[in-house]
XYZ file of C-alpha atoms in Angstrom:
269
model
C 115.903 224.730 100.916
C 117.359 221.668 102.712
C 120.139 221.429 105.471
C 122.123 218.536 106.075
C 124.629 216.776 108.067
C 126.723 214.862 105.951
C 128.305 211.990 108.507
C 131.865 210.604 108.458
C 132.366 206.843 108.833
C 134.951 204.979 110.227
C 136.043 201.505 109.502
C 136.015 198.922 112.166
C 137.162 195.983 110.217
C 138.578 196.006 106.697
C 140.119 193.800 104.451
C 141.464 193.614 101.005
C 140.666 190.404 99.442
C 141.729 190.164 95.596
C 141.894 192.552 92.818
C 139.142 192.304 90.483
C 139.101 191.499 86.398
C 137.816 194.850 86.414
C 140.591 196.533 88.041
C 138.644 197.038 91.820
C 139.419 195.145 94.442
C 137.137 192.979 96.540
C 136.763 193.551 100.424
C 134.753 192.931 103.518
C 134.533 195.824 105.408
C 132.254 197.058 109.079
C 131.992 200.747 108.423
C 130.020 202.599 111.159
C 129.183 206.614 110.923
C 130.770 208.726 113.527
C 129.009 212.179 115.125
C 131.771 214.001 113.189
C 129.717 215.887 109.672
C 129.736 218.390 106.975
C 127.094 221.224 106.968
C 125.565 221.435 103.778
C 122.578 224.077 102.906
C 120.682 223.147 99.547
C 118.409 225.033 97.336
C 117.161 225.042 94.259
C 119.161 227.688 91.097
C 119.302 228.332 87.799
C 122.520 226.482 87.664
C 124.910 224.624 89.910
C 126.601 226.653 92.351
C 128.790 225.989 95.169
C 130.433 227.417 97.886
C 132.778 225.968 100.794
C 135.015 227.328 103.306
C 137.981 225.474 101.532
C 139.163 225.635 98.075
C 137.139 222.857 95.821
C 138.434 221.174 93.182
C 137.396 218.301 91.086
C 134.097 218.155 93.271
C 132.488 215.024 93.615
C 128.986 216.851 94.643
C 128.868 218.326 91.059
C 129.479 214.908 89.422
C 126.724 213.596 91.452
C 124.769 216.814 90.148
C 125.663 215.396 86.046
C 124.533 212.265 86.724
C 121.287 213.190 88.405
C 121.030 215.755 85.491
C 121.185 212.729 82.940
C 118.485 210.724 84.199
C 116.003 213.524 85.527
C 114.810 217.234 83.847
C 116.377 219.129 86.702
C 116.955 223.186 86.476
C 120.263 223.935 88.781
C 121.479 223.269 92.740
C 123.186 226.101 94.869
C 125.419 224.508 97.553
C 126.570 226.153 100.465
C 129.071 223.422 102.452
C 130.820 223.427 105.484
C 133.490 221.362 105.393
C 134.622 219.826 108.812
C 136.041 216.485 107.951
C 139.374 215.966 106.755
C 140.005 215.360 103.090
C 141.866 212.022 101.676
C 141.876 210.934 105.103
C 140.275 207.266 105.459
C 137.219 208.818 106.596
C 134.673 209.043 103.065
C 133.707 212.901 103.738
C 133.391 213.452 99.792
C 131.422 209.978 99.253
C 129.201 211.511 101.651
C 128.596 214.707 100.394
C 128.076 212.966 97.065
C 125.049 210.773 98.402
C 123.897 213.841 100.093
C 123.304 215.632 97.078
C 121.639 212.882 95.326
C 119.372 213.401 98.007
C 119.012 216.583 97.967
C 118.007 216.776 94.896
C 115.818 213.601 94.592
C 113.738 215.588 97.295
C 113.931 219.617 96.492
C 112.891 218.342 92.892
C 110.415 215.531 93.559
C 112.098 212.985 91.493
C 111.160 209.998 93.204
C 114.598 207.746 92.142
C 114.180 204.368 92.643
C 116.541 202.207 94.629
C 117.909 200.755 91.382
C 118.551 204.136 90.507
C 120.576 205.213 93.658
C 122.278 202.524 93.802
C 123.421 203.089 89.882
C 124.586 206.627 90.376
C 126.205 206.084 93.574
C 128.256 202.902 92.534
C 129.309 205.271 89.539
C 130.096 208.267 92.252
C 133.020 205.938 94.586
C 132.619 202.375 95.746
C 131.833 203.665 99.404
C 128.692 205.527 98.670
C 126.600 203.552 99.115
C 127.280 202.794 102.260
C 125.231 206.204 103.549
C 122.222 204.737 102.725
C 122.470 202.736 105.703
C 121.057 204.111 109.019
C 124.254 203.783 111.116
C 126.639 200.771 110.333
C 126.708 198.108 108.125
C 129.053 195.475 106.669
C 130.295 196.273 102.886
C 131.591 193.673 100.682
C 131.941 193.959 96.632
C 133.801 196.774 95.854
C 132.014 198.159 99.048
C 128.777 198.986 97.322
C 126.924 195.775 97.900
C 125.981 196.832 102.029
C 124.078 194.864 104.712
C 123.023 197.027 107.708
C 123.987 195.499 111.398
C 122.604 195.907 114.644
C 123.839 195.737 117.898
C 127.260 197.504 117.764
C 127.468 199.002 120.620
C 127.587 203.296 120.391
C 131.843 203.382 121.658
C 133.439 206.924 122.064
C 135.950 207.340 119.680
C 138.906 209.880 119.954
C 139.940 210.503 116.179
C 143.015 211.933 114.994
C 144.485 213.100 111.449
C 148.043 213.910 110.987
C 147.064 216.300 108.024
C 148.609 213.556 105.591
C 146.721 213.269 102.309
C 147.033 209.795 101.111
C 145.648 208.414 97.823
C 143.278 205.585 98.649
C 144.326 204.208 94.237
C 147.970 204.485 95.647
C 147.265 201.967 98.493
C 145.608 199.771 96.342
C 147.758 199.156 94.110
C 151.056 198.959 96.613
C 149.588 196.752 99.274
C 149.963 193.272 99.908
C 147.232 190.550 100.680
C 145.446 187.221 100.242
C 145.454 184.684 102.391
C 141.778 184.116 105.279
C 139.641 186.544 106.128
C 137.006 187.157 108.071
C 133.247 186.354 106.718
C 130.251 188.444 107.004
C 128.740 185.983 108.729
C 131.839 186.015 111.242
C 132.098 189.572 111.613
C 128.138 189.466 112.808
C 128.886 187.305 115.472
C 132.130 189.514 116.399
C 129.748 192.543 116.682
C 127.278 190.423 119.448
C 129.794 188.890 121.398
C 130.991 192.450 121.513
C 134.390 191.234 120.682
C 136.840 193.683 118.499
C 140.175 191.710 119.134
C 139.767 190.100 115.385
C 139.129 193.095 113.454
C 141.865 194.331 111.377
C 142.647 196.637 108.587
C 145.409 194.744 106.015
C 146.050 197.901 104.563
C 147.869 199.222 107.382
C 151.326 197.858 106.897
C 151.573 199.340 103.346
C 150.796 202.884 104.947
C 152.854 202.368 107.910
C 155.823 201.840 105.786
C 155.299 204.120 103.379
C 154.313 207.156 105.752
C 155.934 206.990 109.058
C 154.131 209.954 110.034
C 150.918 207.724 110.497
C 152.915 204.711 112.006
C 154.113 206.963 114.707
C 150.467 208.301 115.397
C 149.363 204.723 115.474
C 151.664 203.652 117.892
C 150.992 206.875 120.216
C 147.363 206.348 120.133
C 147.477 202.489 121.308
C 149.267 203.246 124.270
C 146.374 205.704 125.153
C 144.168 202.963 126.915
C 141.801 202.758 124.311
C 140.696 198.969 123.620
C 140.811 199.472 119.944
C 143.182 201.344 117.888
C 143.126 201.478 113.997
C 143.564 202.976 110.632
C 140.563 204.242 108.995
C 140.196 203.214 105.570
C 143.517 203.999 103.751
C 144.027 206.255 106.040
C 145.913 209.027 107.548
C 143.112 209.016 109.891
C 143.757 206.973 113.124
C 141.512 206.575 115.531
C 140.860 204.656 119.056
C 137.696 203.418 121.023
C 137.183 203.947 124.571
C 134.686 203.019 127.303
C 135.366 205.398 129.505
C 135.089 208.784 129.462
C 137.221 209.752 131.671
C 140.212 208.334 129.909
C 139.267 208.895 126.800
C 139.293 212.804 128.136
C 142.860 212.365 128.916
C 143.707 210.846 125.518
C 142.201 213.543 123.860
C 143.880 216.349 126.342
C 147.059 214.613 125.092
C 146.781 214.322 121.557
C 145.383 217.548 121.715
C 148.887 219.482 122.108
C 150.548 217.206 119.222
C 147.889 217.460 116.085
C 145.918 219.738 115.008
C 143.104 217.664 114.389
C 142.035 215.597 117.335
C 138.168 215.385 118.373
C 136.179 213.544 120.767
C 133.180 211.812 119.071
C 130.978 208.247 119.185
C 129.251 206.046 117.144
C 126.346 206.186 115.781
Protein backbone atom coordinates (compact mmCIF):
# COMPACT_ATOMS: atom_id res chain seq x y z
CA UNK A 1 0.00 0.00 0.00
CA UNK A 2 1.15 3.58 -0.78
CA UNK A 3 -0.42 7.03 0.24
CA UNK A 4 0.08 10.06 -1.55
CA UNK A 5 -0.38 13.67 -1.85
CA UNK A 6 -0.95 14.54 -5.23
CA UNK A 7 0.08 18.57 -5.37
CA UNK A 8 -1.67 21.30 -7.39
CA UNK A 9 0.47 23.81 -9.31
CA UNK A 10 -0.06 27.14 -10.15
CA UNK A 11 1.32 29.14 -12.96
CA UNK A 12 3.36 32.16 -12.31
CA UNK A 13 4.19 33.14 -15.79
CA UNK A 14 2.68 31.72 -18.96
CA UNK A 15 2.70 32.34 -22.41
CA UNK A 16 1.39 31.04 -25.62
CA UNK A 17 3.89 31.29 -28.28
CA UNK A 18 2.77 29.60 -31.72
CA UNK A 19 0.74 26.68 -32.62
CA UNK A 20 2.65 23.77 -33.59
CA UNK A 21 2.70 21.60 -37.14
CA UNK A 22 1.46 19.11 -34.87
CA UNK A 23 -1.50 20.83 -33.67
CA UNK A 24 0.09 21.84 -29.83
CA UNK A 25 1.08 24.93 -29.11
CA UNK A 26 4.47 26.09 -27.88
CA UNK A 27 4.86 28.02 -24.47
CA UNK A 28 7.15 29.15 -21.73
CA UNK A 29 5.65 28.69 -18.65
CA UNK A 30 7.00 29.05 -14.37
CA UNK A 31 4.69 26.55 -12.79
CA UNK A 32 5.29 26.17 -9.01
CA UNK A 33 3.25 23.43 -6.73
CA UNK A 34 1.01 24.86 -4.14
CA UNK A 35 0.26 23.04 -0.44
CA UNK A 36 -3.24 22.44 -1.90
CA UNK A 37 -3.38 18.06 -2.86
CA UNK A 38 -5.38 15.05 -3.58
CA UNK A 39 -5.27 12.04 -1.14
CA UNK A 40 -4.67 9.05 -2.94
CA UNK A 41 -4.29 5.41 -1.14
CA UNK A 42 -2.69 2.70 -3.56
CA UNK A 43 -2.51 -0.98 -3.45
CA UNK A 44 -1.98 -3.64 -5.37
CA UNK A 45 -5.60 -5.89 -7.06
CA UNK A 46 -6.54 -8.22 -9.29
CA UNK A 47 -7.74 -5.50 -11.51
CA UNK A 48 -8.02 -1.74 -11.62
CA UNK A 49 -10.30 -0.31 -9.24
CA UNK A 50 -11.14 3.07 -8.20
CA UNK A 51 -12.96 4.96 -5.91
CA UNK A 52 -13.39 8.90 -5.28
CA UNK A 53 -15.63 11.04 -3.39
CA UNK A 54 -16.85 12.59 -6.79
CA UNK A 55 -18.26 11.00 -9.76
CA UNK A 56 -15.22 9.89 -12.29
CA UNK A 57 -15.41 9.86 -15.67
CA UNK A 58 -13.02 9.46 -18.47
CA UNK A 59 -10.19 9.03 -15.73
CA UNK A 60 -6.90 9.98 -16.60
CA UNK A 61 -5.36 7.66 -13.61
CA UNK A 62 -6.69 4.56 -15.51
CA UNK A 63 -5.11 5.68 -18.83
CA UNK A 64 -1.94 6.08 -17.03
CA UNK A 65 -2.76 2.45 -15.61
CA UNK A 66 -3.01 1.12 -19.83
CA UNK A 67 -0.03 2.55 -20.61
CA UNK A 68 1.99 1.27 -17.69
CA UNK A 69 0.13 -2.06 -18.45
CA UNK A 70 1.68 -1.99 -22.10
CA UNK A 71 5.16 -1.68 -21.28
CA UNK A 72 5.34 -3.73 -17.89
CA UNK A 73 3.59 -7.43 -16.76
CA UNK A 74 1.54 -5.73 -14.09
CA UNK A 75 -1.58 -7.68 -12.27
CA UNK A 76 -4.25 -4.74 -11.24
CA UNK A 77 -4.22 -1.20 -8.99
CA UNK A 78 -7.08 -0.38 -6.42
CA UNK A 79 -7.36 3.43 -6.00
CA UNK A 80 -8.93 5.05 -3.28
CA UNK A 81 -8.75 9.17 -4.10
CA UNK A 82 -9.68 12.07 -2.38
CA UNK A 83 -10.32 14.63 -4.49
CA UNK A 84 -9.73 18.24 -3.09
CA UNK A 85 -8.70 20.26 -6.05
CA UNK A 86 -10.99 21.69 -8.41
CA UNK A 87 -11.52 20.06 -11.76
CA UNK A 88 -10.90 21.99 -15.29
CA UNK A 89 -9.76 24.72 -13.26
CA UNK A 90 -6.12 25.97 -14.41
CA UNK A 91 -4.72 24.12 -11.64
CA UNK A 92 -3.42 20.33 -13.34
CA UNK A 93 -5.14 18.17 -10.41
CA UNK A 94 -5.76 15.21 -13.03
CA UNK A 95 -2.09 15.58 -14.63
CA UNK A 96 -1.14 15.02 -11.20
CA UNK A 97 -2.94 12.19 -10.22
CA UNK A 98 -1.83 10.72 -13.53
CA UNK A 99 2.03 10.99 -12.64
CA UNK A 100 1.09 9.78 -9.29
CA UNK A 101 -0.02 6.60 -10.43
CA UNK A 102 2.80 6.00 -12.68
CA UNK A 103 4.48 6.12 -9.56
CA UNK A 104 2.66 4.21 -7.74
CA UNK A 105 2.89 1.60 -9.64
CA UNK A 106 6.57 1.83 -10.83
CA UNK A 107 7.15 1.30 -6.97
CA UNK A 108 4.27 -1.22 -5.47
CA UNK A 109 5.42 -3.41 -8.56
CA UNK A 110 9.20 -2.92 -8.71
CA UNK A 111 9.35 -1.92 -12.25
CA UNK A 112 12.22 0.20 -12.23
CA UNK A 113 11.01 2.68 -15.45
CA UNK A 114 13.60 4.54 -16.75
CA UNK A 115 13.51 8.27 -17.21
CA UNK A 116 13.03 7.77 -20.96
CA UNK A 117 10.23 5.81 -20.03
CA UNK A 118 8.41 8.38 -17.73
CA UNK A 119 8.92 10.86 -19.67
CA UNK A 120 7.21 8.74 -22.76
CA UNK A 121 4.08 7.85 -20.88
CA UNK A 122 3.64 11.08 -19.28
CA UNK A 123 4.07 13.27 -22.51
CA UNK A 124 1.35 10.74 -23.89
CA UNK A 125 -0.86 11.31 -20.46
CA UNK A 126 -1.21 15.68 -20.95
CA UNK A 127 1.57 18.06 -21.85
CA UNK A 128 1.77 19.24 -18.07
CA UNK A 129 2.79 16.00 -16.54
CA UNK A 130 5.70 16.13 -16.54
CA UNK A 131 6.08 18.90 -14.78
CA UNK A 132 5.54 16.74 -11.23
CA UNK A 133 8.63 15.28 -11.61
CA UNK A 134 10.14 18.35 -10.50
CA UNK A 135 10.70 18.91 -6.72
CA UNK A 136 8.80 22.23 -6.40
CA UNK A 137 8.90 24.68 -9.46
CA UNK A 138 10.32 24.73 -12.61
CA UNK A 139 10.12 26.54 -15.97
CA UNK A 140 8.20 24.45 -18.87
CA UNK A 141 8.66 25.17 -22.41
CA UNK A 142 7.70 22.67 -25.48
CA UNK A 143 4.37 21.75 -25.20
CA UNK A 144 5.20 22.02 -21.38
CA UNK A 145 6.85 18.65 -21.14
CA UNK A 146 10.41 19.65 -21.79
CA UNK A 147 10.93 21.15 -17.72
CA UNK A 148 13.98 22.79 -16.07
CA UNK A 149 13.72 22.94 -12.24
CA UNK A 150 14.47 26.62 -10.57
CA UNK A 151 15.64 27.66 -7.38
CA UNK A 152 15.24 30.50 -5.41
CA UNK A 153 11.52 31.44 -5.75
CA UNK A 154 10.74 32.57 -2.82
CA UNK A 155 7.80 30.23 -0.71
CA UNK A 156 4.74 33.41 -1.17
CA UNK A 157 1.28 32.71 0.50
CA UNK A 158 -1.16 32.42 -1.97
CA UNK A 159 -5.00 32.94 -1.42
CA UNK A 160 -6.65 30.82 -4.33
CA UNK A 161 -10.02 31.08 -5.53
CA UNK A 162 -12.33 29.07 -8.13
CA UNK A 163 -15.57 30.38 -9.28
CA UNK A 164 -16.78 26.70 -9.92
CA UNK A 165 -16.43 27.49 -13.80
CA UNK A 166 -15.25 24.50 -15.82
CA UNK A 167 -13.36 25.75 -18.72
CA UNK A 168 -11.83 23.62 -21.51
CA UNK A 169 -8.11 24.28 -21.58
CA UNK A 170 -8.54 22.82 -26.07
CA UNK A 171 -11.26 25.64 -26.11
CA UNK A 172 -8.72 28.36 -25.04
CA UNK A 173 -6.32 27.22 -27.30
CA UNK A 174 -7.80 27.36 -30.09
CA UNK A 175 -9.81 30.92 -29.42
CA UNK A 176 -6.93 32.93 -28.07
CA UNK A 177 -4.85 35.37 -29.59
CA UNK A 178 -0.94 35.74 -29.53
CA UNK A 179 2.52 36.20 -31.04
CA UNK A 180 4.45 38.89 -30.77
CA UNK A 181 7.92 38.91 -27.59
CA UNK A 182 8.02 36.95 -24.88
CA UNK A 183 9.83 36.35 -22.15
CA UNK A 184 12.98 33.77 -22.31
CA UNK A 185 13.88 31.14 -19.93
CA UNK A 186 16.83 32.66 -19.41
CA UNK A 187 14.82 36.00 -18.54
CA UNK A 188 12.34 34.51 -16.43
CA UNK A 189 15.51 33.06 -14.19
CA UNK A 190 16.71 36.30 -13.58
CA UNK A 191 12.96 37.57 -12.80
CA UNK A 192 12.78 34.79 -10.12
CA UNK A 193 16.36 36.24 -8.29
CA UNK A 194 15.73 39.72 -8.49
CA UNK A 195 12.52 38.59 -6.90
CA UNK A 196 10.68 40.65 -9.37
CA UNK A 197 6.98 39.38 -10.57
CA UNK A 198 5.87 42.73 -12.31
CA UNK A 199 6.76 40.98 -15.91
CA UNK A 200 5.03 37.82 -15.55
CA UNK A 201 1.92 37.42 -17.42
CA UNK A 202 -0.52 34.89 -18.58
CA UNK A 203 -1.66 35.85 -22.54
CA UNK A 204 -4.39 33.63 -22.17
CA UNK A 205 -6.26 35.75 -19.92
CA UNK A 206 -8.00 38.14 -22.23
CA UNK A 207 -9.60 35.26 -24.24
CA UNK A 208 -11.14 33.96 -20.83
CA UNK A 209 -11.96 37.27 -19.55
CA UNK A 210 -14.10 37.90 -22.49
CA UNK A 211 -15.50 34.89 -22.92
CA UNK A 212 -16.46 34.22 -19.12
CA UNK A 213 -17.14 37.31 -17.24
CA UNK A 214 -17.62 35.34 -14.26
CA UNK A 215 -13.71 34.97 -14.00
CA UNK A 216 -13.03 38.65 -15.16
CA UNK A 217 -15.06 39.85 -12.29
CA UNK A 218 -13.14 37.50 -9.77
CA UNK A 219 -9.96 38.80 -11.27
CA UNK A 220 -10.67 42.20 -10.79
CA UNK A 221 -11.99 41.58 -7.03
CA UNK A 222 -8.95 39.74 -6.12
CA UNK A 223 -6.36 42.58 -7.35
CA UNK A 224 -7.82 45.07 -5.29
CA UNK A 225 -7.16 42.68 -2.28
CA UNK A 226 -3.50 43.97 -1.65
CA UNK A 227 -1.93 41.09 -2.93
CA UNK A 228 1.29 42.02 -5.13
CA UNK A 229 0.41 39.51 -7.71
CA UNK A 230 -2.84 38.58 -9.10
CA UNK A 231 -3.37 36.02 -11.99
CA UNK A 232 -5.11 33.37 -13.91
CA UNK A 233 -3.91 29.95 -13.44
CA UNK A 234 -3.39 28.13 -16.49
CA UNK A 235 -6.61 28.46 -18.61
CA UNK A 236 -8.18 29.01 -15.82
CA UNK A 237 -11.21 29.57 -13.82
CA UNK A 238 -8.82 29.46 -11.06
CA UNK A 239 -7.56 32.94 -9.91
CA UNK A 240 -5.32 33.38 -7.50
CA UNK A 241 -3.14 36.24 -5.61
CA UNK A 242 0.28 36.33 -3.67
CA UNK A 243 0.76 37.99 -0.49
CA UNK A 244 3.57 38.78 1.97
CA UNK A 245 1.78 39.30 4.71
CA UNK A 246 -0.24 37.33 6.60
CA UNK A 247 -2.19 39.43 8.08
CA UNK A 248 -3.70 40.77 4.92
CA UNK A 249 -3.76 37.98 3.17
CA UNK A 250 -6.17 36.78 6.30
CA UNK A 251 -8.44 39.53 5.42
CA UNK A 252 -8.50 38.68 1.70
CA UNK A 253 -9.36 35.35 2.41
CA UNK A 254 -12.14 36.39 5.25
CA UNK A 255 -13.52 38.34 2.25
CA UNK A 256 -13.57 36.10 -0.52
CA UNK A 257 -14.62 33.70 1.83
CA UNK A 258 -18.45 34.93 1.96
CA UNK A 259 -18.56 35.26 -2.06
CA UNK A 260 -17.14 31.63 -3.40
CA UNK A 261 -17.30 28.63 -2.31
CA UNK A 262 -13.92 27.73 -2.93
CA UNK A 263 -11.40 30.06 -1.42
CA UNK A 264 -8.25 28.62 0.60
CA UNK A 265 -5.27 29.97 2.13
CA UNK A 266 -2.11 28.10 0.94
CA UNK A 267 1.88 28.79 -0.14
CA UNK A 268 4.35 27.68 -2.29
CA UNK A 269 6.25 25.09 -2.25
Amino acid sequence: MLKTKSYAKINLHLEVISKRDDGFHDIITLMSKINLYDEIIFAKAEDFIINSNIDIKDNIMKKAYDLVKELRDIKGLSIELKKNIPMGAGLAGGSSNAYETVRALDELYDLSLTKEEYFDILLKLGSDCNFFTAKSAAICTGRGEKIKEVEGLKKYKVLLVNPGINISSKDVYEGMSFGGDYLSSEAIEDLIKKDDFKRFKNNMQDFVFAKYIAVKKLFDEMSALGGFKTMMSGSGSSVFSLFENEEELQKAYYLMKNRYQFVIKTHLI
